[in-house]
PDB file of N, CA and C in Angstrom:
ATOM      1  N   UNK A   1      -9.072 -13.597  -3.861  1.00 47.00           N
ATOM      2  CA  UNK A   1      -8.348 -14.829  -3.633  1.00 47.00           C
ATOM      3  C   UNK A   1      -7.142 -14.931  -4.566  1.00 47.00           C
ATOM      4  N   UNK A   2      -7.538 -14.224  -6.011  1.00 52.00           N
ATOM      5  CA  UNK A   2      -6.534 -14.624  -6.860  1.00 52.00           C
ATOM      6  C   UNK A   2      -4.983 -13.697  -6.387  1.00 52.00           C
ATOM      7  N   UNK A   3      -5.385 -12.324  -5.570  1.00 56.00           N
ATOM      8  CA  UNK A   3      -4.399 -11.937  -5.104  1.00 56.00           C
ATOM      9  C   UNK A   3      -3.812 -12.326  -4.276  1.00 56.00           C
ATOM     10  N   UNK A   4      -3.803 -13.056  -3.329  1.00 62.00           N
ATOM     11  CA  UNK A   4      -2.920 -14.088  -2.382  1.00 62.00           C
ATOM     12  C   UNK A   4      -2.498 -14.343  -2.522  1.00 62.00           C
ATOM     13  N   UNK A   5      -2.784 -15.597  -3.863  1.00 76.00           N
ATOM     14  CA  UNK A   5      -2.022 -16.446  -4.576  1.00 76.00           C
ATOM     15  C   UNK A   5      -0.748 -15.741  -5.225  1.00 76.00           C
ATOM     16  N   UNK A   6      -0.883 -14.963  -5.936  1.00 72.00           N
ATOM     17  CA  UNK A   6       0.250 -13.661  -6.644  1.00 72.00           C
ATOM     18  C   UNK A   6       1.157 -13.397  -5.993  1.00 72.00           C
ATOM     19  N   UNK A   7       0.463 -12.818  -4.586  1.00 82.00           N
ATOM     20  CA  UNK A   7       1.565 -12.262  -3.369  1.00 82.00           C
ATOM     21  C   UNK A   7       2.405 -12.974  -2.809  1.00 82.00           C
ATOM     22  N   UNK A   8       1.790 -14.349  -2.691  1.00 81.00           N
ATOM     23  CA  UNK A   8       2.369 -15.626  -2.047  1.00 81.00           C
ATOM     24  C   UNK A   8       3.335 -16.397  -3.115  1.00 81.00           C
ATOM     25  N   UNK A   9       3.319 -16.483  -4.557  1.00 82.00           N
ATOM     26  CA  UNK A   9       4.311 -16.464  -5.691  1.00 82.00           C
ATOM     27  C   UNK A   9       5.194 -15.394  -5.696  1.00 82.00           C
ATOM     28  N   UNK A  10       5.066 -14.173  -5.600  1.00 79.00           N
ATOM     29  CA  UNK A  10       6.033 -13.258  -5.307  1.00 79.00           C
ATOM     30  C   UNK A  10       6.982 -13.275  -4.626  1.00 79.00           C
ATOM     31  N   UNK A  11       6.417 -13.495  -2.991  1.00 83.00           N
ATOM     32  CA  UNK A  11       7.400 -13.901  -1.789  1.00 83.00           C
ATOM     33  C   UNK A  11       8.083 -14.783  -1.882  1.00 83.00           C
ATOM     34  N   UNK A  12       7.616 -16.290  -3.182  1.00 83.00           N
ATOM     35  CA  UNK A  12       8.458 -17.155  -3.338  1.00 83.00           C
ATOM     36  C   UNK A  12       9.890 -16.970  -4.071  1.00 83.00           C
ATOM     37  N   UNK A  13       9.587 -15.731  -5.203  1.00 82.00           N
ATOM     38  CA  UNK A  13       9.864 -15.803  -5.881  1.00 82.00           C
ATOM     39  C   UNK A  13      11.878 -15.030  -5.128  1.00 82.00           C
ATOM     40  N   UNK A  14      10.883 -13.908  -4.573  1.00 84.00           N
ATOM     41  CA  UNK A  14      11.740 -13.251  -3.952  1.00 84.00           C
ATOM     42  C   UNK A  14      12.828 -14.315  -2.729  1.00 84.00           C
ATOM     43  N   UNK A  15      12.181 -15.106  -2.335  1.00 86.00           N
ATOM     44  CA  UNK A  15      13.095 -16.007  -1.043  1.00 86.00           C
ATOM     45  C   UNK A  15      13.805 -16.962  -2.184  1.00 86.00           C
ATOM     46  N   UNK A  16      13.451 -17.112  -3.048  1.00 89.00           N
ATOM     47  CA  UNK A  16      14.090 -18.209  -4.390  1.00 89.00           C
ATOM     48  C   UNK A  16      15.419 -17.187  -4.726  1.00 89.00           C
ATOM     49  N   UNK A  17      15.412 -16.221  -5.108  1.00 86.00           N
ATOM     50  CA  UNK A  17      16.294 -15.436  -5.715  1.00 86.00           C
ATOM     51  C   UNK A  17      17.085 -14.985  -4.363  1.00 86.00           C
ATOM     52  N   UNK A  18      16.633 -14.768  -3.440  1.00 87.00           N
ATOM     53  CA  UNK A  18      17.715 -14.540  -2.175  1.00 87.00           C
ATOM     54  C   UNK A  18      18.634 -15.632  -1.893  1.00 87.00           C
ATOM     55  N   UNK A  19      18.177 -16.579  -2.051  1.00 90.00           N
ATOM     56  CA  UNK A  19      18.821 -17.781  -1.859  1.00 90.00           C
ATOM     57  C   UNK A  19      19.599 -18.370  -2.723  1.00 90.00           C
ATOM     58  N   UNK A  20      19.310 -18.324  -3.827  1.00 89.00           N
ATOM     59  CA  UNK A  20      20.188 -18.259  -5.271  1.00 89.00           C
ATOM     60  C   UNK A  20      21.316 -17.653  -5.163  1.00 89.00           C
ATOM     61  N   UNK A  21      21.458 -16.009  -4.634  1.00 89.00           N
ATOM     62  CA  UNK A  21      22.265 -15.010  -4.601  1.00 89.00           C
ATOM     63  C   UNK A  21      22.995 -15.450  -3.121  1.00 89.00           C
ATOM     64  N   UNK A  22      22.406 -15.630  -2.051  1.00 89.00           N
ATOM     65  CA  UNK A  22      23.537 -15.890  -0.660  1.00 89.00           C
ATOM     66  C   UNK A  22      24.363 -17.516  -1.679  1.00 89.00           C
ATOM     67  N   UNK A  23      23.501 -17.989  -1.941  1.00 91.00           N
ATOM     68  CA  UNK A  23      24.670 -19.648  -2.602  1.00 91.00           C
ATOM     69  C   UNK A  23      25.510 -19.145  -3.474  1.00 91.00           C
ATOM     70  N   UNK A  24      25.994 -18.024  -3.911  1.00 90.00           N
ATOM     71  CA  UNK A  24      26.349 -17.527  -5.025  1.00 90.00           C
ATOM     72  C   UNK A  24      27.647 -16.624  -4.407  1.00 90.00           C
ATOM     73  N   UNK A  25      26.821 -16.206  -3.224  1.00 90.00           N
ATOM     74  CA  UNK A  25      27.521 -15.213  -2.405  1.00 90.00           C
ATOM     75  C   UNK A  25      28.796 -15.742  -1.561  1.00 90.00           C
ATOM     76  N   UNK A  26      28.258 -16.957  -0.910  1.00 91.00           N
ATOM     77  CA  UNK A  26      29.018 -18.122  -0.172  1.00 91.00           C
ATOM     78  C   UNK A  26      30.310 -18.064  -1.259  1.00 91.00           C
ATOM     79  N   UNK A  27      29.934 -18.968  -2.403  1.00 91.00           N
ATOM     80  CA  UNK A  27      31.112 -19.290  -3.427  1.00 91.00           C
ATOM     81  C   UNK A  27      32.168 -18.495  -3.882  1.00 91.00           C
ATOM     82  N   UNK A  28      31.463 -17.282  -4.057  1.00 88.00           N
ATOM     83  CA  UNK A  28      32.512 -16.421  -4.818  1.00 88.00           C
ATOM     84  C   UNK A  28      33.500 -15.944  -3.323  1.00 88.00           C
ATOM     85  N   UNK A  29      32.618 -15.808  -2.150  1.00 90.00           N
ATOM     86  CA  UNK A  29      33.698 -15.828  -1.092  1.00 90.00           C
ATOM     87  C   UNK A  29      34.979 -16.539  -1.100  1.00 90.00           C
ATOM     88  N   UNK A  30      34.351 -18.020  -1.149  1.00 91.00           N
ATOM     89  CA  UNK A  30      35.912 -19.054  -0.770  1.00 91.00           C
ATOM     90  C   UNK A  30      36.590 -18.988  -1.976  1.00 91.00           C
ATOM     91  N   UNK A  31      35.992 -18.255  -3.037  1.00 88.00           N
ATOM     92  CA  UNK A  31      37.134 -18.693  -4.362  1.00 88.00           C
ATOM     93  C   UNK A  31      38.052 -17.715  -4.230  1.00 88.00           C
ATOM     94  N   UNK A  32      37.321 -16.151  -3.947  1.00 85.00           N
ATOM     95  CA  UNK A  32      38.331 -15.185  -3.416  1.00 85.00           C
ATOM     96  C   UNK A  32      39.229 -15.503  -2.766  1.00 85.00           C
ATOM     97  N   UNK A  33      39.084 -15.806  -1.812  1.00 88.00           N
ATOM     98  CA  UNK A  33      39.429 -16.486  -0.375  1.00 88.00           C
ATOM     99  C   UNK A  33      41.337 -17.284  -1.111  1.00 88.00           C
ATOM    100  N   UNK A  34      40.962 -17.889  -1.682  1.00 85.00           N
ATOM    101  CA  UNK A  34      41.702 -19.157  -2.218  1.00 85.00           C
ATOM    102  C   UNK A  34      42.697 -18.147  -3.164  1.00 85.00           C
ATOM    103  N   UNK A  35      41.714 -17.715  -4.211  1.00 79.00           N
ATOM    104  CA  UNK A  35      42.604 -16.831  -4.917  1.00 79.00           C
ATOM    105  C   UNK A  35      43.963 -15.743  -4.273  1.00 79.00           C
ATOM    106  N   UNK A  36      43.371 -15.552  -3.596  1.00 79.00           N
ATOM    107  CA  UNK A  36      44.586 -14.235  -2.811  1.00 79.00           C
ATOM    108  C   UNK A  36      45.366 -14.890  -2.177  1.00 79.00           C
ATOM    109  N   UNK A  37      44.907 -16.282  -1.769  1.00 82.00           N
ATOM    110  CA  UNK A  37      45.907 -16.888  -0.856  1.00 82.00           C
ATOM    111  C   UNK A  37      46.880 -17.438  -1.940  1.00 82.00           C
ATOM    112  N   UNK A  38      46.795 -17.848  -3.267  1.00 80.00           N
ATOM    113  CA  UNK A  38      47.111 -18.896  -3.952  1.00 80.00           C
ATOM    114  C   UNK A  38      47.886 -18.107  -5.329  1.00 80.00           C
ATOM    115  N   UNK A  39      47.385 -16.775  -5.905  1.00 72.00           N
ATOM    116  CA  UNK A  39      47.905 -16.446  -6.378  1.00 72.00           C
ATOM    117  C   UNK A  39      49.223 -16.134  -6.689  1.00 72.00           C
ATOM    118  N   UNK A  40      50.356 -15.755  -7.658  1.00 73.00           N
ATOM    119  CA  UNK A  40      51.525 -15.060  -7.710  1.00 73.00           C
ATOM    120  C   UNK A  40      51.459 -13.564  -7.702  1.00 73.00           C
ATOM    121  N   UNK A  41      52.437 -12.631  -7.290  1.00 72.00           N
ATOM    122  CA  UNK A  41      52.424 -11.609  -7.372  1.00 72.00           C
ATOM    123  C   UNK A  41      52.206 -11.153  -9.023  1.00 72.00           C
ATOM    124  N   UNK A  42      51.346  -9.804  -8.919  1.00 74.00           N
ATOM    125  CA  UNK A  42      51.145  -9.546  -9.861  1.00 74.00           C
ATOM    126  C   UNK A  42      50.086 -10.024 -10.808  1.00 74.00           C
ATOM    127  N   UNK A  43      49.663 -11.282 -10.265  1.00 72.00           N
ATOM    128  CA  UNK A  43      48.836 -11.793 -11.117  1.00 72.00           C
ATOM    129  C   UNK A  43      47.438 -11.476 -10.268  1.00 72.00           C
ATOM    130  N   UNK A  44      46.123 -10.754 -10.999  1.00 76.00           N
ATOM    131  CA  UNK A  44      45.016  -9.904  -9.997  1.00 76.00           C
ATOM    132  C   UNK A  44      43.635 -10.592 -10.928  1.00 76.00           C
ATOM    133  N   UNK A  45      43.978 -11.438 -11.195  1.00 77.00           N
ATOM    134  CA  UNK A  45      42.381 -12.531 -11.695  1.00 77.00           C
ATOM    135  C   UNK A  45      41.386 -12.112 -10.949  1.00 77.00           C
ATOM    136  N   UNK A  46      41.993 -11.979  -9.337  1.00 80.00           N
ATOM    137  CA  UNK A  46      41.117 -12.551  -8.122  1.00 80.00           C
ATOM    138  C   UNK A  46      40.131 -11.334  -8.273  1.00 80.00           C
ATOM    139  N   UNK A  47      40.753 -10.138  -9.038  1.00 85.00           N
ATOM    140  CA  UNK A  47      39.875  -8.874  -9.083  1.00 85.00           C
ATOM    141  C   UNK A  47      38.461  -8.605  -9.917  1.00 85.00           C
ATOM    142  N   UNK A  48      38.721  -9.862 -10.785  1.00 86.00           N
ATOM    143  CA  UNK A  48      37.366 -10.463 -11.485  1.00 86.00           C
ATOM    144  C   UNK A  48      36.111 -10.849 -10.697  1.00 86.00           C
ATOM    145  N   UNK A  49      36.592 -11.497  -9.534  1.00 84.00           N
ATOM    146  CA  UNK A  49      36.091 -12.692  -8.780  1.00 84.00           C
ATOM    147  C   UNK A  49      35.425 -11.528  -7.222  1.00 84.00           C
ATOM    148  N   UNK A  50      36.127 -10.466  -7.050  1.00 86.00           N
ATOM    149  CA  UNK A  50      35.429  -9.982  -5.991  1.00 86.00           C
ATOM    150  C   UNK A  50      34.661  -8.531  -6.697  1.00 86.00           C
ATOM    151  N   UNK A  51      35.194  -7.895  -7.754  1.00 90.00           N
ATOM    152  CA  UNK A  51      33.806  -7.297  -8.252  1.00 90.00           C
ATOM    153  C   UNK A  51      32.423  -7.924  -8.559  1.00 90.00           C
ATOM    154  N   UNK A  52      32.573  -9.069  -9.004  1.00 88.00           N
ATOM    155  CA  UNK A  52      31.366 -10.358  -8.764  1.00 88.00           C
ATOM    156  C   UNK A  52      30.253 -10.680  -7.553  1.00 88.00           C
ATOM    157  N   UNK A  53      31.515 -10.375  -6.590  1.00 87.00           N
ATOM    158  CA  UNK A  53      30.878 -10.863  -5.187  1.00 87.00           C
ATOM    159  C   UNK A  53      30.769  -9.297  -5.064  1.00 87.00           C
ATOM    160  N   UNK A  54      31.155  -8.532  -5.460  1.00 89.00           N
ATOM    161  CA  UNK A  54      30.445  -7.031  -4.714  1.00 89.00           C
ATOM    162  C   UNK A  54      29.124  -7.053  -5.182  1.00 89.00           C
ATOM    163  N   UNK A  55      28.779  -6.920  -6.739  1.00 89.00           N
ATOM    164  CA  UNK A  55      27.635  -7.262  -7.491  1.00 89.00           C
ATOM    165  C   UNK A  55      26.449  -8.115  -6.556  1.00 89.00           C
ATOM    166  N   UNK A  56      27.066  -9.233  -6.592  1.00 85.00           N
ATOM    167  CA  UNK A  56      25.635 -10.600  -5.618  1.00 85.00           C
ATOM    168  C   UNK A  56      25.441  -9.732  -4.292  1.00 85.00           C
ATOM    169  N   UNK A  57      26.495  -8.759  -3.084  1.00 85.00           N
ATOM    170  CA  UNK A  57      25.725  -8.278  -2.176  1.00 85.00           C
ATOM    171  C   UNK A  57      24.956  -7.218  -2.694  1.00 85.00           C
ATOM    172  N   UNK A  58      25.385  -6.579  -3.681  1.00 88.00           N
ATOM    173  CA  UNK A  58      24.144  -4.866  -3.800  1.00 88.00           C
ATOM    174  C   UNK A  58      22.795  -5.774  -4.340  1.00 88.00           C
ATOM    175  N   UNK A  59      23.057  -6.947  -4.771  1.00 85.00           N
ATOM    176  CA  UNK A  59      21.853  -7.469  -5.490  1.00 85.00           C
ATOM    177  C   UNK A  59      21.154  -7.903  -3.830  1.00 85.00           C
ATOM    178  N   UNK A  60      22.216  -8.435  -3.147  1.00 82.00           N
ATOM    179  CA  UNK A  60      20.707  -8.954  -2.207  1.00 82.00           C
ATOM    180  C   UNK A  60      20.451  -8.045  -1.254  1.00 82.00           C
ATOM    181  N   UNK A  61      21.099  -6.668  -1.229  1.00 84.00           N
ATOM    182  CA  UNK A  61      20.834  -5.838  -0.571  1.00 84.00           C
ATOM    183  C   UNK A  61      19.646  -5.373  -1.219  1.00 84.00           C
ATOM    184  N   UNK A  62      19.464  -4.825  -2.565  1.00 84.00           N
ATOM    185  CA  UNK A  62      18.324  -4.396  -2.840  1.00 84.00           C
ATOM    186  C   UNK A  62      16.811  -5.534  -2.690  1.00 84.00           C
ATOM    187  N   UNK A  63      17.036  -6.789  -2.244  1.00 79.00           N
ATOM    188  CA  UNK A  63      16.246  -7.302  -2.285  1.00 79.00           C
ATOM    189  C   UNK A  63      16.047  -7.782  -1.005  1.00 79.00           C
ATOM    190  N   UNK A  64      16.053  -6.978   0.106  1.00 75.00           N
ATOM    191  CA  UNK A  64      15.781  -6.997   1.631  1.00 75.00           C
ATOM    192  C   UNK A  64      17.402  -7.278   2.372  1.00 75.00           C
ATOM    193  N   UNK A  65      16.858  -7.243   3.534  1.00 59.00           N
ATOM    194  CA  UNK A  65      18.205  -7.958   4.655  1.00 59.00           C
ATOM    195  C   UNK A  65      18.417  -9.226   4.214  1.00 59.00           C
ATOM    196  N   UNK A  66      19.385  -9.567   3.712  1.00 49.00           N
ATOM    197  CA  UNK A  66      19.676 -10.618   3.480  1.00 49.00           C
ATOM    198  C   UNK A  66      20.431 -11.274   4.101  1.00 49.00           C
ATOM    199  N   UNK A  67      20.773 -10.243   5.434  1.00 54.00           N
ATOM    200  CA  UNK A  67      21.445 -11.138   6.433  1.00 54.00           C
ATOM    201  C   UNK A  67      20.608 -12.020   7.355  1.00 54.00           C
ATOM    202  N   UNK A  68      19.634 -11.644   7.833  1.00 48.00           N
ATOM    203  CA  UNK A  68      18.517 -12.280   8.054  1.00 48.00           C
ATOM    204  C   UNK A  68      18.190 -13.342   8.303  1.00 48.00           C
ATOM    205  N   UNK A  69      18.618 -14.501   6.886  1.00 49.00           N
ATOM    206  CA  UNK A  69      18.151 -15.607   6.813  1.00 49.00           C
ATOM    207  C   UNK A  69      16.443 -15.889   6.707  1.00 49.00           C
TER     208      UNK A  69
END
């Protein structure tokens, strides 16, 4: 019984952290988004902001389809 319980905290744990990471994923989108549109030439901040968002997809890639939902 006590293993259920474990497995069933796990799965939470795991749909908690997927969800953490797509809300994370969302954001750093539109800031990109904004940045490239909004920036001056020359100025590449925005390059901070999408190695970030590359990071949050390999993260929720390793942690199933995260396209899914």
């Amino acid at each position: 019984m006590e293993h259920c319980s474990f497995t069933g905290q796990a799965i939470w744990l795991k749909r908690s952290r997927i969800q953490a990471l797509r809300s994370r994923l969302l954001d750093l989108q539109m800031r990109l988004q904004g940045q490239i549109q909004n920036l001056p030439l020359g100025n590449e901040d925005w390059l901070d902001t999408e190695r970030e968002l590359n990071a949050a997809e390999a993260a929720l890639s390793q942690l199933g389809d995260w396209r899914l939902g």
